[in-house]
Tab-separated table of C-alpha atoms and ligand atoms in Angstrom:
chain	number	residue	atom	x	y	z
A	930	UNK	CA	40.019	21.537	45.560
A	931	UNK	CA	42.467	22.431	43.040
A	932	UNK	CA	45.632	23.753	44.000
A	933	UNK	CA	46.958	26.987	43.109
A	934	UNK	CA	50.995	26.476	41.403
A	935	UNK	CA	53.094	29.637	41.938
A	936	UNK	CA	53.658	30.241	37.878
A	937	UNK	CA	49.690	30.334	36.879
A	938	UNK	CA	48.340	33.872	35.739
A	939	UNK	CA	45.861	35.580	37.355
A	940	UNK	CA	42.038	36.346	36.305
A	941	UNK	CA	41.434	40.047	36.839
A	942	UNK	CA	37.633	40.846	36.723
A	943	UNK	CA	37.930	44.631	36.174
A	944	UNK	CA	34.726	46.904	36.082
A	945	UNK	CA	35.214	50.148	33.152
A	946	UNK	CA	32.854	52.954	33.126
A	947	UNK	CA	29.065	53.259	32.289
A	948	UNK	CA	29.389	56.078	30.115
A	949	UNK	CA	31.356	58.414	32.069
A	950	UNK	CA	35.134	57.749	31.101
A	951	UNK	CA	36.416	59.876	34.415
A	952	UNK	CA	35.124	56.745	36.051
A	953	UNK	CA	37.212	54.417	35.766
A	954	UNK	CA	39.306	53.571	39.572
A	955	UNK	CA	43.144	53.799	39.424
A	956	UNK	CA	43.666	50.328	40.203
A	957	UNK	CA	41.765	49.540	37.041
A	958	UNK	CA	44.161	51.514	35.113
A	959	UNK	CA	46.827	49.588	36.334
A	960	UNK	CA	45.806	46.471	36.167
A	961	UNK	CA	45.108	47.371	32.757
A	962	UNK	CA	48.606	48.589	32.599
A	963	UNK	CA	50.453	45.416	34.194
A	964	UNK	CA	48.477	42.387	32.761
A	965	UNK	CA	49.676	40.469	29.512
A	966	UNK	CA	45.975	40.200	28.202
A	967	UNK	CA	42.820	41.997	27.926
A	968	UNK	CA	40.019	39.893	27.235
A	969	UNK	CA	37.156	42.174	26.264
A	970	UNK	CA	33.289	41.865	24.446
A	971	UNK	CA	34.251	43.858	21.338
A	972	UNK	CA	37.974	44.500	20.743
A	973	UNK	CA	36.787	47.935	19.168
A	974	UNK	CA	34.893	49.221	22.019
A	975	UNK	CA	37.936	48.560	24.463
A	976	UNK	CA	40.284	49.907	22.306
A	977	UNK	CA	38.317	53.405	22.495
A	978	UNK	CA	39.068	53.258	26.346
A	979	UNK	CA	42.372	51.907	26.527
A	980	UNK	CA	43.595	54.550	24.097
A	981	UNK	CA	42.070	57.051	25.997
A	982	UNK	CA	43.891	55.651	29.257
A	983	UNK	CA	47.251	55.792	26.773
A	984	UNK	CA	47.076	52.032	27.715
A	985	UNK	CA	48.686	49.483	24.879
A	986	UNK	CA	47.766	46.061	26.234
A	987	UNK	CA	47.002	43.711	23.300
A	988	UNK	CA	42.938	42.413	23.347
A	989	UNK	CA	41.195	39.764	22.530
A	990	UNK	CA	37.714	39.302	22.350
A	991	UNK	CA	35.336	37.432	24.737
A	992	UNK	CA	31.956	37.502	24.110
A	993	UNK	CA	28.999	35.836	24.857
A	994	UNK	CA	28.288	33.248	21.571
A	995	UNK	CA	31.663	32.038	21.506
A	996	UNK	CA	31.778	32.035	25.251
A	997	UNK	CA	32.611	28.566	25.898
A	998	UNK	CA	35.025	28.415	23.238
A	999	UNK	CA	37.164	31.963	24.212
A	1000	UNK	CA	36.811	30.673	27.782
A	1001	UNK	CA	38.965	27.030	27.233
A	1002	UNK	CA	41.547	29.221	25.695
A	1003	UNK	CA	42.199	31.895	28.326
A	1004	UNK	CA	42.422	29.414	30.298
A	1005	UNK	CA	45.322	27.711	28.912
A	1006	UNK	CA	46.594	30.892	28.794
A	1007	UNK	CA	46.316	31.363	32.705
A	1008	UNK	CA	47.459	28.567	33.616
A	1009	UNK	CA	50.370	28.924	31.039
A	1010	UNK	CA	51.430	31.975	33.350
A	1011	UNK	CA	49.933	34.834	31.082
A	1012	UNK	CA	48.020	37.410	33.634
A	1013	UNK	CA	44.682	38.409	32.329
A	1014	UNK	CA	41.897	40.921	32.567
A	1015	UNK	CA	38.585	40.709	31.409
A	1016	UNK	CA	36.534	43.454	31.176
A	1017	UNK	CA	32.975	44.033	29.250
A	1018	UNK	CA	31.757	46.657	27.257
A	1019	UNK	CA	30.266	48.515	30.311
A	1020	UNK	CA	30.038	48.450	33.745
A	1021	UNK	CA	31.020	44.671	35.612
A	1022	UNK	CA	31.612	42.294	33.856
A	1023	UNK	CA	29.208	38.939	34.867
A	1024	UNK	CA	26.245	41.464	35.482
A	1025	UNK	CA	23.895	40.825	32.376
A	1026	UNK	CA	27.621	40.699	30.571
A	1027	UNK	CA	29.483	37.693	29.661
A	1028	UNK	CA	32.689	36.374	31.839
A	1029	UNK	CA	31.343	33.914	34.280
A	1030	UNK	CA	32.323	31.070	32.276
A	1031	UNK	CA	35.646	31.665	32.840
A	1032	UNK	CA	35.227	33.118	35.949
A	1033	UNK	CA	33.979	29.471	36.609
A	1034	UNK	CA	36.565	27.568	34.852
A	1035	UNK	CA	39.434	29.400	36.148
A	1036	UNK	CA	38.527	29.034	39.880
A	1037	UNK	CA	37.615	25.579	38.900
A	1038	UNK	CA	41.279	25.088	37.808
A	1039	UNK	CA	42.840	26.871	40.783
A	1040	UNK	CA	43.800	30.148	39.222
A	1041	UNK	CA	43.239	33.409	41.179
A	1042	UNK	CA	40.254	35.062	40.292
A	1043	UNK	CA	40.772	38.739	41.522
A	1044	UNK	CA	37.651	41.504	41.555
A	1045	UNK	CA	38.596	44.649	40.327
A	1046	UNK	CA	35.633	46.495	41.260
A	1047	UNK	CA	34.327	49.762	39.708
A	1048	UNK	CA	30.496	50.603	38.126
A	1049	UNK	CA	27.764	49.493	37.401
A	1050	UNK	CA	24.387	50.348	35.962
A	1051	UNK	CA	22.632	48.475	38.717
A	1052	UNK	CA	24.036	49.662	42.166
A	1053	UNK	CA	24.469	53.258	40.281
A	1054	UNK	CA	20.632	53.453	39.659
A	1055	UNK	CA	20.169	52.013	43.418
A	1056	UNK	CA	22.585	54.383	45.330
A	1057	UNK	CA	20.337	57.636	44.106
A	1058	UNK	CA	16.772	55.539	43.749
A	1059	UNK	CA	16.135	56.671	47.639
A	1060	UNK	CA	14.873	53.004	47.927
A	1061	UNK	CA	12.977	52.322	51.537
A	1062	UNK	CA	14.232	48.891	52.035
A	1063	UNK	CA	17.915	47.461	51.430
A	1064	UNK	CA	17.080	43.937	50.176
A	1065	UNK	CA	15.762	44.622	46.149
A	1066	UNK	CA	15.599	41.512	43.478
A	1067	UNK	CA	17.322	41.959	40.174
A	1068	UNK	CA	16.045	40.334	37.214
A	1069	UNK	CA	18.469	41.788	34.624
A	1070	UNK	CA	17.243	42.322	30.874
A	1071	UNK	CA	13.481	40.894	30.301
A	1072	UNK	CA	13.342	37.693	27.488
A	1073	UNK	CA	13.396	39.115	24.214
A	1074	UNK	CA	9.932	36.851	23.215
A	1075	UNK	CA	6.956	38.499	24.221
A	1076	UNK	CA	4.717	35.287	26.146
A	1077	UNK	CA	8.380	34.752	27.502
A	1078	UNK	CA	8.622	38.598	28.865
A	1079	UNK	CA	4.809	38.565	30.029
A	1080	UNK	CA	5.543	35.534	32.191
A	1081	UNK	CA	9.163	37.130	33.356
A	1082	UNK	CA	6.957	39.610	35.115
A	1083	UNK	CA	4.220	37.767	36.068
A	1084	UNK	CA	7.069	35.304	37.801
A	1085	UNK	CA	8.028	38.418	39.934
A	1086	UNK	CA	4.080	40.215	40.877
A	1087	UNK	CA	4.463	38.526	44.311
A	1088	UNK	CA	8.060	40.016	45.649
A	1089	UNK	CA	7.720	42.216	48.180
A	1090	UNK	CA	10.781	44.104	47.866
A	1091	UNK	CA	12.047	46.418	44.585
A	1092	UNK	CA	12.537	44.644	41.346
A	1093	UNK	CA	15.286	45.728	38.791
A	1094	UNK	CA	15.792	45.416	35.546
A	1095	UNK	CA	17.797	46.512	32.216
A	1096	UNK	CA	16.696	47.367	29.161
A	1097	UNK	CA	17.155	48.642	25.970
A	1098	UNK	CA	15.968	51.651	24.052
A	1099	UNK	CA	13.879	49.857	21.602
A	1100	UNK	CA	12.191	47.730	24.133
A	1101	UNK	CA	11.568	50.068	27.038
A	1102	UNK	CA	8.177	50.690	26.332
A	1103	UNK	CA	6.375	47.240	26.177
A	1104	UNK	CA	8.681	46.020	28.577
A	1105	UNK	CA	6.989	48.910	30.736
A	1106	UNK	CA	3.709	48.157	29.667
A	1107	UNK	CA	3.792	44.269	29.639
A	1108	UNK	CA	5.411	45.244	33.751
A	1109	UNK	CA	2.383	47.217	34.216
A	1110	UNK	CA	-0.351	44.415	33.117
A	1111	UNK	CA	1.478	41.444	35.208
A	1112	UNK	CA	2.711	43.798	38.438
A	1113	UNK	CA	-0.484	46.471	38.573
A	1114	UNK	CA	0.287	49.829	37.689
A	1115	UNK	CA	2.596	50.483	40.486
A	1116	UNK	CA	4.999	53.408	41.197
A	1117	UNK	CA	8.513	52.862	39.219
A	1118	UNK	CA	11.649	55.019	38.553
A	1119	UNK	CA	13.038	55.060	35.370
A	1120	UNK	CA	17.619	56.016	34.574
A	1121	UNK	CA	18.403	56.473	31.599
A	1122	UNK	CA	22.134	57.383	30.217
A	1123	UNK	CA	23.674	56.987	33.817
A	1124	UNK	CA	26.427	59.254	34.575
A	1125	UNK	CA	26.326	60.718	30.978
A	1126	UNK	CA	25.688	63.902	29.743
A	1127	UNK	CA	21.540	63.325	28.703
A	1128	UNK	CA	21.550	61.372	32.647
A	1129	UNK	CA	17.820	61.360	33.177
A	1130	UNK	CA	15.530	60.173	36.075
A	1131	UNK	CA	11.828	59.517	35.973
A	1132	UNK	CA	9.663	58.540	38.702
A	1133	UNK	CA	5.677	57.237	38.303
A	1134	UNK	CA	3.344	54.837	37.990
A	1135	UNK	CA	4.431	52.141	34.794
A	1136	UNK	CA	1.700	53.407	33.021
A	1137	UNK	CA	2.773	57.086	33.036
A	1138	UNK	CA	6.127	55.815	32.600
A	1139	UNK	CA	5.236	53.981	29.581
A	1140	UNK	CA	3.421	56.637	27.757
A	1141	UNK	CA	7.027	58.806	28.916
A	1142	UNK	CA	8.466	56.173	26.087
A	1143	UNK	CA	5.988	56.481	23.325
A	1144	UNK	CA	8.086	57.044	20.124
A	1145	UNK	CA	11.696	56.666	19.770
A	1146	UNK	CA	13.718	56.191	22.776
A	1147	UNK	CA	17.523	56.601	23.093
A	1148	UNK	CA	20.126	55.744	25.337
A	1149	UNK	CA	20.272	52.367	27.829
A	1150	UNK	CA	17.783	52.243	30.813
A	1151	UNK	CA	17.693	51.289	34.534
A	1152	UNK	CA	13.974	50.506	35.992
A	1153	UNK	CA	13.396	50.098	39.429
A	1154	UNK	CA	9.701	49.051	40.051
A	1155	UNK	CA	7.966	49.144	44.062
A	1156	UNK	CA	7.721	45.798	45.598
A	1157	UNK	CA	4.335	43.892	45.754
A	1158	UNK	CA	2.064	45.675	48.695
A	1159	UNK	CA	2.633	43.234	51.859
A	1160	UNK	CA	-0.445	44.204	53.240
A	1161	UNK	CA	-3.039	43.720	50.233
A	1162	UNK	CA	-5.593	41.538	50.697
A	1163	UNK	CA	-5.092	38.342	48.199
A	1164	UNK	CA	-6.637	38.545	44.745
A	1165	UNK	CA	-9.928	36.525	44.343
A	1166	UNK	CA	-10.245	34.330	41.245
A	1167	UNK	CA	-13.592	34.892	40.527
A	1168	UNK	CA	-14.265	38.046	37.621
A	1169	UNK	CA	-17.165	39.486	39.417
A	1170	UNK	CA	-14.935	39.274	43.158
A	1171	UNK	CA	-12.112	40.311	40.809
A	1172	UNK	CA	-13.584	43.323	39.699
A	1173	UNK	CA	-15.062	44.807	42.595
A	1174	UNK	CA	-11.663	43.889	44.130
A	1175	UNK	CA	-10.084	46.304	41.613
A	1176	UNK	CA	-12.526	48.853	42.358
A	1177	UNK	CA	-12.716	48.762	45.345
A	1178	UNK	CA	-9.087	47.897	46.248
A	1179	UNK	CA	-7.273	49.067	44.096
A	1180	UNK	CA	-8.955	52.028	43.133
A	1181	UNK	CA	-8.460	51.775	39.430
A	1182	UNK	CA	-10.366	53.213	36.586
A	1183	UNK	CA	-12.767	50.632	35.230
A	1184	UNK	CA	-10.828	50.535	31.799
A	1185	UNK	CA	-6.989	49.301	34.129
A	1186	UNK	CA	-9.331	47.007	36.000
A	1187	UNK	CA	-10.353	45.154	32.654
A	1188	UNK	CA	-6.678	45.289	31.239
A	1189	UNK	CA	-5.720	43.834	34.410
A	1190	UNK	CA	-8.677	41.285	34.821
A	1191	UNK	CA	-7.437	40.046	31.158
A	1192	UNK	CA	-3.725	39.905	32.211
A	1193	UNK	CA	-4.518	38.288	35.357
A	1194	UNK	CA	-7.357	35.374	33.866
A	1195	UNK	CA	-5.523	35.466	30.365
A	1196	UNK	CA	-8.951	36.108	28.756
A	1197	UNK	CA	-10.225	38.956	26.076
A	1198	UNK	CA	-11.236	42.065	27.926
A	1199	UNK	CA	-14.572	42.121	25.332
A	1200	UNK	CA	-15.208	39.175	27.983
A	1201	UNK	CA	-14.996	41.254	30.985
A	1202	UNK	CA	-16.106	44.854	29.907
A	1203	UNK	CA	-19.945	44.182	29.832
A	1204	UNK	CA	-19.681	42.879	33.153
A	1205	UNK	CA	-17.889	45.496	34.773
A	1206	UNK	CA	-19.414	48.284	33.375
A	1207	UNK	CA	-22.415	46.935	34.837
A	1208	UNK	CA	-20.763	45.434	38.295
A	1209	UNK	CA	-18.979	49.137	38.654
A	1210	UNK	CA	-22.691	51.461	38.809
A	1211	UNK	CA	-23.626	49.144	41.792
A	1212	UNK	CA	-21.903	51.553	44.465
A	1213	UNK	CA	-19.529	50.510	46.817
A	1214	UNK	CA	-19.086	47.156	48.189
A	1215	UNK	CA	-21.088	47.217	51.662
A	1216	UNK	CA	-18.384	45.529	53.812
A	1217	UNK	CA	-20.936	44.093	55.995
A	1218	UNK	CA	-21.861	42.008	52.901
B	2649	SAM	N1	27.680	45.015	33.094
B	2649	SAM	C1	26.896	46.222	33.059
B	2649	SAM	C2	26.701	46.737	34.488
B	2649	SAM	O1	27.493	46.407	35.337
B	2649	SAM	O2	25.782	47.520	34.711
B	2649	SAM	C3	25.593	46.049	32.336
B	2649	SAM	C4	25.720	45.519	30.969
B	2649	SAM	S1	24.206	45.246	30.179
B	2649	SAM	C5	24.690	44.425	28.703
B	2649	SAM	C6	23.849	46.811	29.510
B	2649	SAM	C7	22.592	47.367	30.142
B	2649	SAM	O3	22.935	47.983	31.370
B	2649	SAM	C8	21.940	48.464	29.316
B	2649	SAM	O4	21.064	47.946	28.335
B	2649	SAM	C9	21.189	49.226	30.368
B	2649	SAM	O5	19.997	48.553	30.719
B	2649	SAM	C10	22.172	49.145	31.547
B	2649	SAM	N2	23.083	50.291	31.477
B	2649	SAM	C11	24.383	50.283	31.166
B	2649	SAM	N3	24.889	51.519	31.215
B	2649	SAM	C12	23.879	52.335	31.574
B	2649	SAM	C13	23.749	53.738	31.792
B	2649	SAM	N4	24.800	54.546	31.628
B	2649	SAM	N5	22.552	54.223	32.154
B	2649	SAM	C14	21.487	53.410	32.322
B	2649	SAM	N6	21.543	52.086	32.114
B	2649	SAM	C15	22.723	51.556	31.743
């Protein structure tokens, strides 16, 4: 292991607010105050919050396509003596925000890597979400692509505790519907605008929360979606087991059975109506049978 020399700098990793600038800690401000360097995602962002702190620390920008790159150089810098903060545009840095690669490289290299810790979008959703369990799995923003976000939640269906994610005003919809066809329409929560002035909170099932979307969405969003059910009995493969399974189950409506019959067998749902129009006037399954 690398060995740390009195006269290298030191890596602050200081969280700034999530919207509300009263939240910011006073050891942030100081560390702010006191370092040589802030190291920041946009220079012009930061310099909104520094100047409101009065702070005049000189920045530089960090972010994530020239990530590698900014990283080698801060590093010199650090180990040149020159004390450093790095801080994103919101929230902690290194959650769905660039940093670790210097986080990496500068423990790597023996320099002090020192949490200043402060918000974030994630634990501030959590710590009013009234969540059951404590364990929850956070998958940060969903790919972009949409086979690539369809498969992102189809990669978590099976966790049985509270998946997380980000996302972004333009997206929040189909992310919420693309969630509902891979997870089932289970109960979610929705935060937007966290500790701002339009803070909101919704709470239902994805496909409720979806429709809560239709149109043009502002603001940056938290969604916390219930775990998979521990106790439900495993999914059959076959469509005519699948669909009673979903009737009977599940207790859908015959149309959310054939969305999720599609998402689930990756087939057109003209394939699976006929059949389960028919399938669902036979009564309930005897479960003698
Ligand atoms: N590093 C940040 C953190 O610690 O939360 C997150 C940065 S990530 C690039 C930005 C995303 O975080 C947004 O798209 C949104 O999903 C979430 N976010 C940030 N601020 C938020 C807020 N005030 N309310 C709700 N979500 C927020």
């Amino acid at each position: 292991m690398p060995t740390t020399t009195p006269d290298t700098g030191t890596l602050y990793v200081v969280a700034t607010p999530i919207g509300n600038l009263e939240e910011i800690t006073p050891r942030a401000v100081r560390i702010l105050t006191e370092v040589d360097l802030i190291a920041c995602e946009d220079t012009r962002h930061t310099r909104k919050l520094i100047n409101h702190l009065q702070i005049t620390t000189p920045l530089t920008s960090y972010y994530r396509e020239k990530e590698q790159y900014k990283a080698e150089l801060l590093l010199q810098q650090l180990q040149n003596g020159v004390q450093i903060a790095l801080v994103s545009d919101a929230g902690t840095p290194c959650i769905s925000d660039p940093g670790s690669v210097l986080v990496r490289q500068a423990r790597g290299a023996g320099i002090p890597v020192v949490p200043v810790s402060g918000p974030s979008a994630l634990i501030t959703a959590i710590s009013v979400a009234g969540l059951e369990q404590s364990g929850f799995f956070f998958a940060g923003f969903p790919p972009s692509k949409k086979k690539a976000r369809k498969d992102f939640f189809k990669q978590h269906a099976a966790l049985p505790c509270p998946l997380i994610f980000y996302e972004s005003p333009h997206r929040i919809q189909t992310s919420l519907l693309d969630a509902m066809f891979a997870l089932g329409d289970r109960q979610a929560q929705l935060f937007r605008e966290l500790t701002k002035v339009h803070e909101e909170h919704r709470q239902g099932t994805l496909s409720e929360l979806s429709q809560s979307c239709a149109g043009k969405n502002r603001g940056e969003f938290v969604v916390i979606v219930d775990g998979a059910e521990l106790t439900a009995p495993d999914k059959p493969e076959d469509i005519d087991e699948l669909i009673l399974w979903y009737r009977d189950q599940q207790n859908v409506s015959l149309k959310k059975a054939v969305q999720q019959i599609a998402a689930d067998l990756d087939i057109p749902r003209t394939k699976i109506y006929q059949r389960a129009l028919t399938l669902w006037k036979t009564g309930p399954t005897d479960p003698e049978r």
